[in-house]
Amino acid sequence: MKLFFAVLSFTLLLVGCKPKPEDYVGKATVHINERNFALAIEEFQKLIADHPDSPQAEHAMFTIASLQHNEMRDFRKAAETYKSFAEKYPKNERAPTALFLTGFLCN
């Protein structure tokens, strides 16, 4: 019985150990400052996966698109990400900009 509670406690501890959104943003910012955009995007993607409803997730997705567009010059991926952003967060104040950039980058 003690083993059961030990395993249960450990499992609950692991479930609650996701980094905070701010932790992902901090790591991504360091990678951006080092001009390692691929690693920054990975951190933002982890944030979105772990905290999809957080305000930081909205910021992260738009920033991913911006990095793909302006720094990595991958216009196809940027357009896809801008479109996903506008679809997932239609009430965000940047949704119209994301839709515009989707169309702009597709031409």
Short mmCIF file of N, CA, C and O in Angstrom, two decimals:
data_model
loop_
_atom_site.label_atom_id
_atom_site.label_comp_id
_atom_site.label_asym_id
_atom_site.label_seq_id
_atom_site.Cartn_x
_atom_site.Cartn_y
_atom_site.Cartn_z
N MET A 1 0.82 -1.19 0.00
CA MET A 1 0.00 0.00 0.00
C MET A 1 0.87 1.26 0.00
O MET A 1 0.56 2.22 -0.68
N LYS A 2 1.98 1.22 0.76
CA LYS A 2 2.88 2.37 0.79
C LYS A 2 3.48 2.61 -0.59
O LYS A 2 3.65 3.74 -1.01
N LEU A 3 3.80 1.52 -1.28
CA LEU A 3 4.36 1.64 -2.62
C LEU A 3 3.36 2.31 -3.56
O LEU A 3 3.73 3.17 -4.36
N PHE A 4 2.10 1.95 -3.45
CA PHE A 4 1.06 2.56 -4.27
C PHE A 4 1.02 4.07 -4.08
O PHE A 4 0.99 4.84 -5.03
N PHE A 5 1.02 4.51 -2.82
CA PHE A 5 0.97 5.94 -2.54
C PHE A 5 2.25 6.65 -2.98
O PHE A 5 2.21 7.79 -3.42
N ALA A 6 3.36 5.97 -2.88
CA ALA A 6 4.62 6.56 -3.33
C ALA A 6 4.60 6.77 -4.84
O ALA A 6 4.98 7.83 -5.35
N VAL A 7 4.14 5.77 -5.57
CA VAL A 7 4.05 5.87 -7.03
C VAL A 7 3.03 6.94 -7.43
O VAL A 7 3.27 7.76 -8.32
N LEU A 8 1.89 6.96 -6.75
CA LEU A 8 0.86 7.96 -7.03
C LEU A 8 1.39 9.37 -6.77
O LEU A 8 1.20 10.27 -7.59
N SER A 9 2.07 9.57 -5.67
CA SER A 9 2.63 10.88 -5.33
C SER A 9 3.66 11.32 -6.37
O SER A 9 3.68 12.47 -6.81
N PHE A 10 4.51 10.39 -6.76
CA PHE A 10 5.54 10.70 -7.76
C PHE A 10 4.90 11.07 -9.09
O PHE A 10 5.31 12.03 -9.75
N THR A 11 3.88 10.33 -9.49
CA THR A 11 3.17 10.61 -10.74
C THR A 11 2.53 11.99 -10.71
O THR A 11 2.63 12.76 -11.66
N LEU A 12 1.87 12.32 -9.62
CA LEU A 12 1.25 13.63 -9.50
C LEU A 12 2.29 14.74 -9.51
O LEU A 12 2.05 15.81 -10.07
N LEU A 13 3.44 14.50 -8.92
CA LEU A 13 4.51 15.47 -8.93
C LEU A 13 5.00 15.73 -10.35
O LEU A 13 5.19 16.87 -10.76
N LEU A 14 5.17 14.66 -11.13
CA LEU A 14 5.64 14.81 -12.50
C LEU A 14 4.62 15.55 -13.37
O LEU A 14 4.99 16.35 -14.21
N VAL A 15 3.35 15.27 -13.17
CA VAL A 15 2.31 15.92 -13.98
C VAL A 15 2.31 17.42 -13.74
O VAL A 15 2.11 18.20 -14.65
N GLY A 16 2.58 17.84 -12.53
CA GLY A 16 2.54 19.25 -12.19
C GLY A 16 3.86 19.97 -12.41
O GLY A 16 4.01 21.10 -11.98
N CYS A 17 4.81 19.37 -13.09
CA CYS A 17 6.15 19.95 -13.23
C CYS A 17 6.41 20.61 -14.57
O CYS A 17 7.56 20.77 -14.95
N LYS A 18 5.40 20.96 -15.30
CA LYS A 18 5.63 21.66 -16.56
C LYS A 18 6.20 23.04 -16.27
O LYS A 18 5.77 23.70 -15.33
N PRO A 19 7.16 23.46 -17.07
CA PRO A 19 7.66 24.83 -16.89
C PRO A 19 6.53 25.84 -17.10
O PRO A 19 5.58 25.60 -17.84
N LYS A 20 6.68 26.99 -16.48
CA LYS A 20 5.72 28.08 -16.65
C LYS A 20 5.90 28.70 -18.03
O LYS A 20 7.00 28.64 -18.60
N PRO A 21 4.86 29.34 -18.56
CA PRO A 21 5.01 30.00 -19.86
C PRO A 21 6.19 30.98 -19.89
O PRO A 21 6.92 31.06 -20.88
N GLU A 22 6.38 31.69 -18.78
CA GLU A 22 7.47 32.67 -18.72
C GLU A 22 8.84 32.01 -18.87
O GLU A 22 9.78 32.63 -19.39
N ASP A 23 8.95 30.77 -18.40
CA ASP A 23 10.22 30.05 -18.54
C ASP A 23 10.55 29.79 -20.00
O ASP A 23 11.69 29.96 -20.44
N TYR A 24 9.52 29.37 -20.76
CA TYR A 24 9.72 29.15 -22.19
C TYR A 24 10.08 30.45 -22.90
O TYR A 24 10.96 30.49 -23.76
N VAL A 25 9.37 31.52 -22.56
CA VAL A 25 9.63 32.82 -23.19
C VAL A 25 11.05 33.26 -22.90
O VAL A 25 11.76 33.76 -23.78
N GLY A 26 11.49 33.07 -21.65
CA GLY A 26 12.85 33.46 -21.29
C GLY A 26 13.89 32.71 -22.09
O GLY A 26 14.85 33.31 -22.61
N LYS A 27 13.72 31.39 -22.22
CA LYS A 27 14.66 30.60 -23.01
C LYS A 27 14.63 31.00 -24.47
O LYS A 27 15.68 31.12 -25.12
N ALA A 28 13.43 31.21 -25.01
CA ALA A 28 13.30 31.61 -26.41
C ALA A 28 13.97 32.96 -26.65
O ALA A 28 14.64 33.15 -27.68
N THR A 29 13.82 33.88 -25.72
CA THR A 29 14.43 35.20 -25.86
C THR A 29 15.95 35.10 -25.90
O THR A 29 16.60 35.79 -26.70
N VAL A 30 16.51 34.25 -25.07
CA VAL A 30 17.96 34.03 -25.10
C VAL A 30 18.37 33.52 -26.47
O VAL A 30 19.35 34.01 -27.06
N HIS A 31 17.63 32.57 -27.01
CA HIS A 31 17.97 32.01 -28.33
C HIS A 31 17.83 33.08 -29.42
O HIS A 31 18.65 33.12 -30.34
N ILE A 32 16.83 33.92 -29.32
CA ILE A 32 16.67 35.00 -30.31
C ILE A 32 17.86 35.94 -30.23
O ILE A 32 18.43 36.33 -31.27
N ASN A 33 18.25 36.32 -29.03
CA ASN A 33 19.40 37.23 -28.87
C ASN A 33 20.69 36.62 -29.40
O ASN A 33 21.58 37.34 -29.85
N GLU A 34 20.76 35.29 -29.36
CA GLU A 34 21.92 34.58 -29.92
C GLU A 34 21.75 34.28 -31.40
O GLU A 34 22.59 33.63 -32.00
N ARG A 35 20.64 34.74 -31.95
CA ARG A 35 20.28 34.55 -33.36
C ARG A 35 20.13 33.06 -33.71
O ARG A 35 20.36 32.64 -34.84
N ASN A 36 19.71 32.27 -32.74
CA ASN A 36 19.44 30.86 -32.96
C ASN A 36 17.91 30.70 -33.02
O ASN A 36 17.27 30.30 -32.06
N PHE A 37 17.38 31.06 -34.17
CA PHE A 37 15.93 31.17 -34.33
C PHE A 37 15.23 29.81 -34.28
O PHE A 37 14.10 29.71 -33.79
N ALA A 38 15.88 28.77 -34.78
CA ALA A 38 15.27 27.44 -34.75
C ALA A 38 15.03 26.98 -33.31
O ALA A 38 13.96 26.44 -32.99
N LEU A 39 15.99 27.22 -32.43
CA LEU A 39 15.81 26.84 -31.03
C LEU A 39 14.77 27.72 -30.34
O LEU A 39 14.01 27.24 -29.49
N ALA A 40 14.71 28.98 -30.71
CA ALA A 40 13.69 29.87 -30.16
C ALA A 40 12.30 29.36 -30.55
O ALA A 40 11.39 29.30 -29.70
N ILE A 41 12.14 28.98 -31.80
CA ILE A 41 10.86 28.45 -32.27
C ILE A 41 10.50 27.18 -31.52
O ILE A 41 9.34 26.99 -31.13
N GLU A 42 11.47 26.32 -31.26
CA GLU A 42 11.20 25.09 -30.50
C GLU A 42 10.66 25.42 -29.10
O GLU A 42 9.72 24.78 -28.63
N GLU A 43 11.26 26.40 -28.45
CA GLU A 43 10.79 26.78 -27.11
C GLU A 43 9.36 27.33 -27.18
O GLU A 43 8.52 27.00 -26.34
N PHE A 44 9.09 28.16 -28.18
CA PHE A 44 7.74 28.70 -28.33
C PHE A 44 6.74 27.58 -28.63
O PHE A 44 5.61 27.61 -28.15
N GLN A 45 7.15 26.60 -29.43
CA GLN A 45 6.25 25.48 -29.73
C GLN A 45 5.95 24.65 -28.48
O GLN A 45 4.83 24.18 -28.29
N LYS A 46 6.94 24.47 -27.62
CA LYS A 46 6.71 23.77 -26.35
C LYS A 46 5.72 24.55 -25.49
O LYS A 46 4.84 23.96 -24.86
N LEU A 47 5.88 25.86 -25.45
CA LEU A 47 4.97 26.71 -24.69
C LEU A 47 3.54 26.52 -25.18
O LEU A 47 2.62 26.32 -24.38
N ILE A 48 3.36 26.56 -26.49
CA ILE A 48 2.02 26.41 -27.08
C ILE A 48 1.45 25.04 -26.76
O ILE A 48 0.27 24.91 -26.44
N ALA A 49 2.28 24.00 -26.81
CA ALA A 49 1.81 22.64 -26.52
C ALA A 49 1.42 22.48 -25.05
O ALA A 49 0.41 21.85 -24.74
N ASP A 50 2.22 23.05 -24.16
CA ASP A 50 1.98 22.88 -22.73
C ASP A 50 0.95 23.85 -22.14
O ASP A 50 0.33 23.55 -21.13
N HIS A 51 0.82 25.02 -22.75
CA HIS A 51 -0.08 26.07 -22.22
C HIS A 51 -0.86 26.72 -23.37
O HIS A 51 -0.74 27.92 -23.61
N PRO A 52 -1.67 25.95 -24.11
CA PRO A 52 -2.31 26.46 -25.32
C PRO A 52 -3.28 27.61 -25.10
O PRO A 52 -3.52 28.40 -26.02
N ASP A 53 -3.83 27.75 -23.90
CA ASP A 53 -4.81 28.79 -23.65
C ASP A 53 -4.23 30.01 -22.95
O ASP A 53 -4.97 30.92 -22.58
N SER A 54 -2.94 30.05 -22.79
CA SER A 54 -2.32 31.18 -22.10
C SER A 54 -2.11 32.35 -23.07
O SER A 54 -1.96 32.14 -24.28
N PRO A 55 -2.11 33.57 -22.55
CA PRO A 55 -1.80 34.72 -23.41
C PRO A 55 -0.42 34.60 -24.04
O PRO A 55 -0.20 35.07 -25.17
N GLN A 56 0.51 33.96 -23.34
CA GLN A 56 1.85 33.78 -23.89
C GLN A 56 1.84 32.88 -25.11
O GLN A 56 2.69 33.02 -25.99
N ALA A 57 0.89 31.94 -25.19
CA ALA A 57 0.80 31.07 -26.36
C ALA A 57 0.44 31.88 -27.60
O ALA A 57 0.97 31.63 -28.69
N GLU A 58 -0.47 32.83 -27.45
CA GLU A 58 -0.82 33.71 -28.57
C GLU A 58 0.41 34.48 -29.03
O GLU A 58 0.71 34.53 -30.23
N HIS A 59 1.10 35.07 -28.09
CA HIS A 59 2.32 35.82 -28.41
C HIS A 59 3.35 34.91 -29.08
O HIS A 59 4.00 35.29 -30.05
N ALA A 60 3.49 33.69 -28.54
CA ALA A 60 4.48 32.75 -29.07
C ALA A 60 4.19 32.39 -30.52
O ALA A 60 5.10 32.38 -31.35
N MET A 61 2.93 32.12 -30.84
CA MET A 61 2.61 31.73 -32.21
C MET A 61 2.87 32.88 -33.19
O MET A 61 3.42 32.67 -34.27
N PHE A 62 2.50 34.08 -32.81
CA PHE A 62 2.75 35.22 -33.70
C PHE A 62 4.26 35.45 -33.85
O PHE A 62 4.74 35.75 -34.94
N THR A 63 4.99 35.28 -32.77
CA THR A 63 6.44 35.46 -32.83
C THR A 63 7.10 34.40 -33.69
O THR A 63 8.04 34.70 -34.44
N ILE A 64 6.60 33.17 -33.63
CA ILE A 64 7.12 32.12 -34.52
C ILE A 64 6.96 32.56 -35.98
O ILE A 64 7.90 32.48 -36.77
N ALA A 65 5.77 33.01 -36.32
CA ALA A 65 5.53 33.45 -37.70
C ALA A 65 6.44 34.60 -38.08
O ALA A 65 7.01 34.63 -39.19
N SER A 66 6.62 35.53 -37.17
CA SER A 66 7.49 36.67 -37.43
C SER A 66 8.94 36.24 -37.65
O SER A 66 9.63 36.75 -38.54
N LEU A 67 9.40 35.31 -36.84
CA LEU A 67 10.77 34.80 -37.01
C LEU A 67 10.92 34.06 -38.34
O LEU A 67 11.93 34.24 -39.05
N GLN A 68 9.93 33.25 -38.68
CA GLN A 68 9.98 32.53 -39.95
C GLN A 68 10.00 33.52 -41.12
O GLN A 68 10.72 33.32 -42.10
N HIS A 69 9.24 34.57 -40.99
CA HIS A 69 9.10 35.58 -42.05
C HIS A 69 10.34 36.46 -42.14
O HIS A 69 10.97 36.55 -43.21
N ASN A 70 10.68 37.12 -41.06
CA ASN A 70 11.69 38.18 -41.12
C ASN A 70 13.12 37.72 -40.92
O ASN A 70 14.04 38.34 -41.44
N GLU A 71 13.32 36.65 -40.17
CA GLU A 71 14.68 36.22 -39.86
C GLU A 71 15.11 35.00 -40.68
O GLU A 71 16.22 34.96 -41.19
N MET A 72 14.20 34.04 -40.81
CA MET A 72 14.56 32.80 -41.51
C MET A 72 14.21 32.86 -42.99
O MET A 72 14.64 32.01 -43.76
N ARG A 73 13.39 33.83 -43.33
CA ARG A 73 12.98 34.05 -44.73
C ARG A 73 12.28 32.82 -45.33
O ARG A 73 12.38 32.54 -46.52
N ASP A 74 11.57 32.09 -44.48
CA ASP A 74 10.81 30.93 -44.93
C ASP A 74 9.35 31.38 -45.06
O ASP A 74 8.55 31.23 -44.15
N PHE A 75 9.04 31.95 -46.20
CA PHE A 75 7.75 32.61 -46.41
C PHE A 75 6.58 31.63 -46.39
O PHE A 75 5.49 31.96 -45.93
N ARG A 76 6.80 30.41 -46.89
CA ARG A 76 5.72 29.42 -46.89
C ARG A 76 5.33 29.05 -45.46
O ARG A 76 4.16 29.07 -45.10
N LYS A 77 6.33 28.74 -44.64
CA LYS A 77 6.04 28.40 -43.24
C LYS A 77 5.44 29.58 -42.50
O LYS A 77 4.54 29.42 -41.68
N ALA A 78 5.97 30.77 -42.76
CA ALA A 78 5.46 31.97 -42.10
C ALA A 78 3.99 32.17 -42.44
O ALA A 78 3.16 32.44 -41.56
N ALA A 79 3.64 32.02 -43.71
CA ALA A 79 2.24 32.18 -44.13
C ALA A 79 1.34 31.16 -43.43
O ALA A 79 0.25 31.50 -42.97
N GLU A 80 1.81 29.92 -43.35
CA GLU A 80 1.03 28.87 -42.66
C GLU A 80 0.83 29.21 -41.18
O GLU A 80 -0.25 29.03 -40.63
N THR A 81 1.89 29.71 -40.55
CA THR A 81 1.80 30.03 -39.13
C THR A 81 0.93 31.25 -38.89
O THR A 81 0.13 31.27 -37.94
N TYR A 82 1.05 32.27 -39.73
CA TYR A 82 0.17 33.44 -39.61
C TYR A 82 -1.30 33.02 -39.77
O TYR A 82 -2.17 33.46 -39.02
N LYS A 83 -1.56 32.14 -40.74
CA LYS A 83 -2.93 31.67 -40.96
C LYS A 83 -3.43 30.89 -39.74
O LYS A 83 -4.56 31.11 -39.28
N SER A 84 -2.60 30.00 -39.21
CA SER A 84 -2.98 29.24 -38.02
C SER A 84 -3.26 30.16 -36.84
O SER A 84 -4.21 29.96 -36.08
N PHE A 85 -2.45 31.19 -36.70
CA PHE A 85 -2.64 32.17 -35.63
C PHE A 85 -4.00 32.84 -35.76
O PHE A 85 -4.76 32.91 -34.79
N ALA A 86 -4.32 33.31 -36.95
CA ALA A 86 -5.60 34.01 -37.17
C ALA A 86 -6.79 33.08 -36.93
O ALA A 86 -7.82 33.51 -36.42
N GLU A 87 -6.64 31.82 -37.30
CA GLU A 87 -7.72 30.86 -37.09
C GLU A 87 -7.88 30.49 -35.62
O GLU A 87 -9.00 30.36 -35.12
N LYS A 88 -6.77 30.33 -34.92
CA LYS A 88 -6.82 29.91 -33.52
C LYS A 88 -7.18 31.05 -32.58
O LYS A 88 -7.82 30.85 -31.56
N TYR A 89 -6.75 32.27 -32.94
CA TYR A 89 -6.97 33.43 -32.07
C TYR A 89 -7.65 34.57 -32.86
O TYR A 89 -7.08 35.65 -33.01
N PRO A 90 -8.85 34.34 -33.36
CA PRO A 90 -9.50 35.35 -34.21
C PRO A 90 -9.81 36.66 -33.50
O PRO A 90 -9.94 37.69 -34.17
N LYS A 91 -9.89 36.66 -32.18
CA LYS A 91 -10.21 37.89 -31.46
C LYS A 91 -8.95 38.65 -31.02
O LYS A 91 -9.07 39.75 -30.48
N ASN A 92 -7.79 38.09 -31.27
CA ASN A 92 -6.55 38.78 -30.93
C ASN A 92 -6.41 40.01 -31.82
O ASN A 92 -6.75 39.98 -33.00
N GLU A 93 -5.88 41.08 -31.26
CA GLU A 93 -5.74 42.32 -32.03
C GLU A 93 -4.80 42.18 -33.22
O GLU A 93 -4.85 42.98 -34.16
N ARG A 94 -3.96 41.16 -33.22
CA ARG A 94 -3.04 40.95 -34.35
C ARG A 94 -3.60 40.00 -35.41
O ARG A 94 -2.94 39.76 -36.42
N ALA A 95 -4.80 39.47 -35.21
CA ALA A 95 -5.39 38.55 -36.18
C ALA A 95 -5.54 39.19 -37.57
O ALA A 95 -5.19 38.55 -38.57
N PRO A 96 -6.03 40.44 -37.68
CA PRO A 96 -6.11 41.04 -39.02
C PRO A 96 -4.74 41.17 -39.69
O PRO A 96 -4.61 40.95 -40.90
N THR A 97 -3.74 41.52 -38.92
CA THR A 97 -2.38 41.62 -39.47
C THR A 97 -1.91 40.26 -39.95
O THR A 97 -1.30 40.14 -41.02
N ALA A 98 -2.19 39.23 -39.16
CA ALA A 98 -1.79 37.87 -39.54
C ALA A 98 -2.47 37.45 -40.84
O ALA A 98 -1.83 36.85 -41.71
N LEU A 99 -3.75 37.77 -40.98
CA LEU A 99 -4.45 37.44 -42.23
C LEU A 99 -3.87 38.20 -43.41
O LEU A 99 -3.69 37.64 -44.50
N PHE A 100 -3.59 39.48 -43.20
CA PHE A 100 -2.97 40.27 -44.27
C PHE A 100 -1.64 39.66 -44.69
O PHE A 100 -1.36 39.50 -45.88
N LEU A 101 -0.79 39.33 -43.71
CA LEU A 101 0.52 38.78 -44.03
C LEU A 101 0.41 37.41 -44.68
O LEU A 101 1.24 37.05 -45.53
N THR A 102 -0.61 36.63 -44.32
CA THR A 102 -0.84 35.35 -44.99
C THR A 102 -1.03 35.57 -46.48
O THR A 102 -0.39 34.93 -47.30
N GLY A 103 -1.93 36.49 -46.82
CA GLY A 103 -2.17 36.79 -48.23
C GLY A 103 -0.97 37.38 -48.92
O GLY A 103 -0.63 37.02 -50.06
N PHE A 104 -0.32 38.29 -48.25
CA PHE A 104 0.86 38.96 -48.81
C PHE A 104 1.96 37.97 -49.13
O PHE A 104 2.57 38.02 -50.21
N LEU A 105 2.23 37.04 -48.21
CA LEU A 105 3.32 36.08 -48.39
C LEU A 105 2.97 34.98 -49.40
O LEU A 105 3.87 34.35 -49.95
N CYS A 106 1.68 34.78 -49.65
CA CYS A 106 1.28 33.75 -50.61
C CYS A 106 1.36 34.24 -52.05
O CYS A 106 1.26 33.44 -52.98
N ASN A 107 1.53 35.52 -52.26
CA ASN A 107 1.59 36.06 -53.63
C ASN A 107 2.99 36.14 -54.14
O ASN A 107 3.96 36.25 -53.60
#
